[in-house]
PDB file of C-alpha atoms in Angstrom:
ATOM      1  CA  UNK A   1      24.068  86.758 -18.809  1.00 50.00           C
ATOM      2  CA  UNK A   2      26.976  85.470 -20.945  1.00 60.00           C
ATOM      3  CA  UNK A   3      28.117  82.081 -20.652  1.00 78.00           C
ATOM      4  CA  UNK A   4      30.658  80.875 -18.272  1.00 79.00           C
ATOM      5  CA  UNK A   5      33.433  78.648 -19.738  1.00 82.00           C
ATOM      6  CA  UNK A   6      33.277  74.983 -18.900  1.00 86.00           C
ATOM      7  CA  UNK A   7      36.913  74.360 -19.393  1.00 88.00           C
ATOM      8  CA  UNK A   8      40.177  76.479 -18.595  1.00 89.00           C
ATOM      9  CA  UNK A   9      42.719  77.074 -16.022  1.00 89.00           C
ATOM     10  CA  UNK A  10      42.421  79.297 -12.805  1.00 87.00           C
ATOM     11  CA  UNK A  11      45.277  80.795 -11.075  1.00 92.00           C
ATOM     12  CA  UNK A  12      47.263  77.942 -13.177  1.00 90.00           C
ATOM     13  CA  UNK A  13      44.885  74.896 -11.739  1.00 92.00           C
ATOM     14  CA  UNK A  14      42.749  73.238 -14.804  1.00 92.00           C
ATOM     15  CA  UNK A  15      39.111  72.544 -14.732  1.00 92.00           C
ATOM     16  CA  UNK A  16      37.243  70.707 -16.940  1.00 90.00           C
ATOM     17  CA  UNK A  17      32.954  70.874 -16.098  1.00 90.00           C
ATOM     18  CA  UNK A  18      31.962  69.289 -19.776  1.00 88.00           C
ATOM     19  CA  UNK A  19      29.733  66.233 -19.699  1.00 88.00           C
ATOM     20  CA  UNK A  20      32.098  63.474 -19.211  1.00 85.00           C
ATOM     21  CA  UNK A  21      32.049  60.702 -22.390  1.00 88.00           C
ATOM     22  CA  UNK A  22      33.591  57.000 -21.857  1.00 90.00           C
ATOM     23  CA  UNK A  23      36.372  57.637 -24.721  1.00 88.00           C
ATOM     24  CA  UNK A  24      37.290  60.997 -23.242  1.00 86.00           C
ATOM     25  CA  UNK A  25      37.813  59.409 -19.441  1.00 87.00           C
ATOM     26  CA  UNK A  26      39.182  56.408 -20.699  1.00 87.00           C
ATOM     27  CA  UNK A  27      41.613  58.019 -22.903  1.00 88.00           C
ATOM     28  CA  UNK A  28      42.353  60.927 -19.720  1.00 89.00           C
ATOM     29  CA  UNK A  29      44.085  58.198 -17.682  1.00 91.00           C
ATOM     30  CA  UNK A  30      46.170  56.539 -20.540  1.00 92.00           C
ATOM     31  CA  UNK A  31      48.484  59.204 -22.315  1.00 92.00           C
ATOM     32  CA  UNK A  32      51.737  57.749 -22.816  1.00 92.00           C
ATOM     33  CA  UNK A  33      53.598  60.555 -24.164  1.00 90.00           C
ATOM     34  CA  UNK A  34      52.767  62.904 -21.085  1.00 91.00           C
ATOM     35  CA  UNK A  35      54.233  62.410 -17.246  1.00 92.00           C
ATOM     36  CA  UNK A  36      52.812  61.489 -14.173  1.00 94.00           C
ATOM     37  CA  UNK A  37      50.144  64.129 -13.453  1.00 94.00           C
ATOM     38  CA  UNK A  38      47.585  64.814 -16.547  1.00 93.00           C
ATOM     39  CA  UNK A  39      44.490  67.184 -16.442  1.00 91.00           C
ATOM     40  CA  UNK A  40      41.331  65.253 -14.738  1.00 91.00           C
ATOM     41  CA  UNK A  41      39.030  64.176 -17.260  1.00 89.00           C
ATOM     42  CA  UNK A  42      36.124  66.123 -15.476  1.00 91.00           C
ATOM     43  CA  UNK A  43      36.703  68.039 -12.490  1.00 91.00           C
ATOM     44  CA  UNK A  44      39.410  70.337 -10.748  1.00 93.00           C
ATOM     45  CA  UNK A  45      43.030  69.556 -10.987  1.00 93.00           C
ATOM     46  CA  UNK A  46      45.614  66.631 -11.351  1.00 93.00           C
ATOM     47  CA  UNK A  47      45.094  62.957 -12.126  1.00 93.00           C
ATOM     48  CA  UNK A  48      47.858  60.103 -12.008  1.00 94.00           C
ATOM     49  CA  UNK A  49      48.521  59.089 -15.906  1.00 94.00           C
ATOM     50  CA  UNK A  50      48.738  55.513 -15.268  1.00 94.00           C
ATOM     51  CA  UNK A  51      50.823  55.028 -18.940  1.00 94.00           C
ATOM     52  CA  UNK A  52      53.510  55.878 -16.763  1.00 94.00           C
ATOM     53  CA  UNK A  53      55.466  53.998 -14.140  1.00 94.00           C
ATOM     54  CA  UNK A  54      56.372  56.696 -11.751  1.00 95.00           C
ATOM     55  CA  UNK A  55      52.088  56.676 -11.527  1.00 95.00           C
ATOM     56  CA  UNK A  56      52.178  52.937 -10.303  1.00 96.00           C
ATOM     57  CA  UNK A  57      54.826  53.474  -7.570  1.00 96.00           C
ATOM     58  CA  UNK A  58      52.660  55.768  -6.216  1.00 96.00           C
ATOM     59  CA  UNK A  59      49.749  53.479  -5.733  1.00 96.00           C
ATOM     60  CA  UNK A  60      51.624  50.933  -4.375  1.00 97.00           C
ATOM     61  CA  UNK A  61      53.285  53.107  -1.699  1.00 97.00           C
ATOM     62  CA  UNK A  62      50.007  54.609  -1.086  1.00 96.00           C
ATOM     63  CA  UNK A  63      48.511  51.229  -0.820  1.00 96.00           C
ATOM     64  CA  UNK A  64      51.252  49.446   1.068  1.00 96.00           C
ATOM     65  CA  UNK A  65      50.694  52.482   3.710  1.00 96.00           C
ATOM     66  CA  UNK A  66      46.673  51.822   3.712  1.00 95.00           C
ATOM     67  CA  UNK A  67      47.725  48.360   4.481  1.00 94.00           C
ATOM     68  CA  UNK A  68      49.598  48.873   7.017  1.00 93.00           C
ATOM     69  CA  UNK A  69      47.793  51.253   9.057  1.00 92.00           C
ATOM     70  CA  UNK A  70      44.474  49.148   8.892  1.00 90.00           C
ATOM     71  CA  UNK A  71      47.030  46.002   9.828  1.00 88.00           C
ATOM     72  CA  UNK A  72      47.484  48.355  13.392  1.00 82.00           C
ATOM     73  CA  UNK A  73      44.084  49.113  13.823  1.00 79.00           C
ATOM     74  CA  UNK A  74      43.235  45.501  13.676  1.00 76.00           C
ATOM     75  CA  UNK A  75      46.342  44.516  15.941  1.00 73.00           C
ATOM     76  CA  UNK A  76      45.249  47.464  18.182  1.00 69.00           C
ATOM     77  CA  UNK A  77      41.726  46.498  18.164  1.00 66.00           C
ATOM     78  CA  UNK A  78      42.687  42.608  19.303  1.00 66.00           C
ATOM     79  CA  UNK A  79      45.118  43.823  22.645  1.00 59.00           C
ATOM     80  CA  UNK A  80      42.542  46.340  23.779  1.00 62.00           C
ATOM     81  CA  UNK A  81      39.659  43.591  23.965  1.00 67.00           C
ATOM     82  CA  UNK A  82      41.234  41.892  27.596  1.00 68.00           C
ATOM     83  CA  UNK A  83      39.144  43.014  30.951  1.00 75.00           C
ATOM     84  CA  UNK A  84      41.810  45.599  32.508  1.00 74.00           C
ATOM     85  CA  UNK A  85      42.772  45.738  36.178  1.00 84.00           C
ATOM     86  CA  UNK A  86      42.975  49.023  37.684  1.00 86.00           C
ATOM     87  CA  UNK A  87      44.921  49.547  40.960  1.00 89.00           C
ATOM     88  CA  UNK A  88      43.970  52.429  43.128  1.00 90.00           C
ATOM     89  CA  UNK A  89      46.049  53.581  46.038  1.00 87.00           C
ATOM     90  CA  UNK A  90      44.530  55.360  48.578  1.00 83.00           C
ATOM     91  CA  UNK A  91      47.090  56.417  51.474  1.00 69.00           C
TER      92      UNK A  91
END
C-alpha cells in the first residue's frame, strides 16, 4: 500500500497531518505579508493570521458577543430565581 500524502488540498480546502514543531505553529499564526485567513499549522482548513488587523477585529467582535450572551444568561439566571405565583381559574 502506497503512502498517503500528509499535506495537500482537497476539493480546494488545505490539510496539513505532519507532526506539528513549535517554530512551524508559531510561525503559522504570524505571517505578515499574507491576509486574514492562512493555512492551519496542523489540521483541516483556515486559521486567523493574527499579523493582521482585520484578524483582531474579529476576536474582539467574537468576544464582545461571548460577553454579552453569558452577561444574559447570568441576568436571566438572577430574575428566574423568585418563588412564582400561579393563578388558576376554574369557572
Amino acid at each position: 500500500m502506497a503512502d498517503k500524502p500528509s499535506t495537500g488540498e482537497l476539493f480546494g480546502v488545505p490539510y496539513n497531518f505532519e507532526r506539528p514543531s513549535i517554530g512551524r505553529m508559531l510561525s503559522s499564526y504570524w505571517k505578515p505579508d499574507e491576509g486574514m485567513l492562512v493555512e492551519k499549522p496542523f489540521g483541516i482548513g483556515y486559521t486567523l493570521n493574527l499579523a493582521n488587523w482585520r484578524s483582531w477585529i474579529v476576536l474582539a467582535v467574537a468576544g464582545a458577543l461571548l460577553w454579552h450572551e453569558r452577561k444574559g444568561q447570568q441576568e436571566k439566571m438572577t430574575a428566574e430565581e423568585g418563588p412564582v405565583e400561579v393563578v388558576v381559574d376554574d369557572d
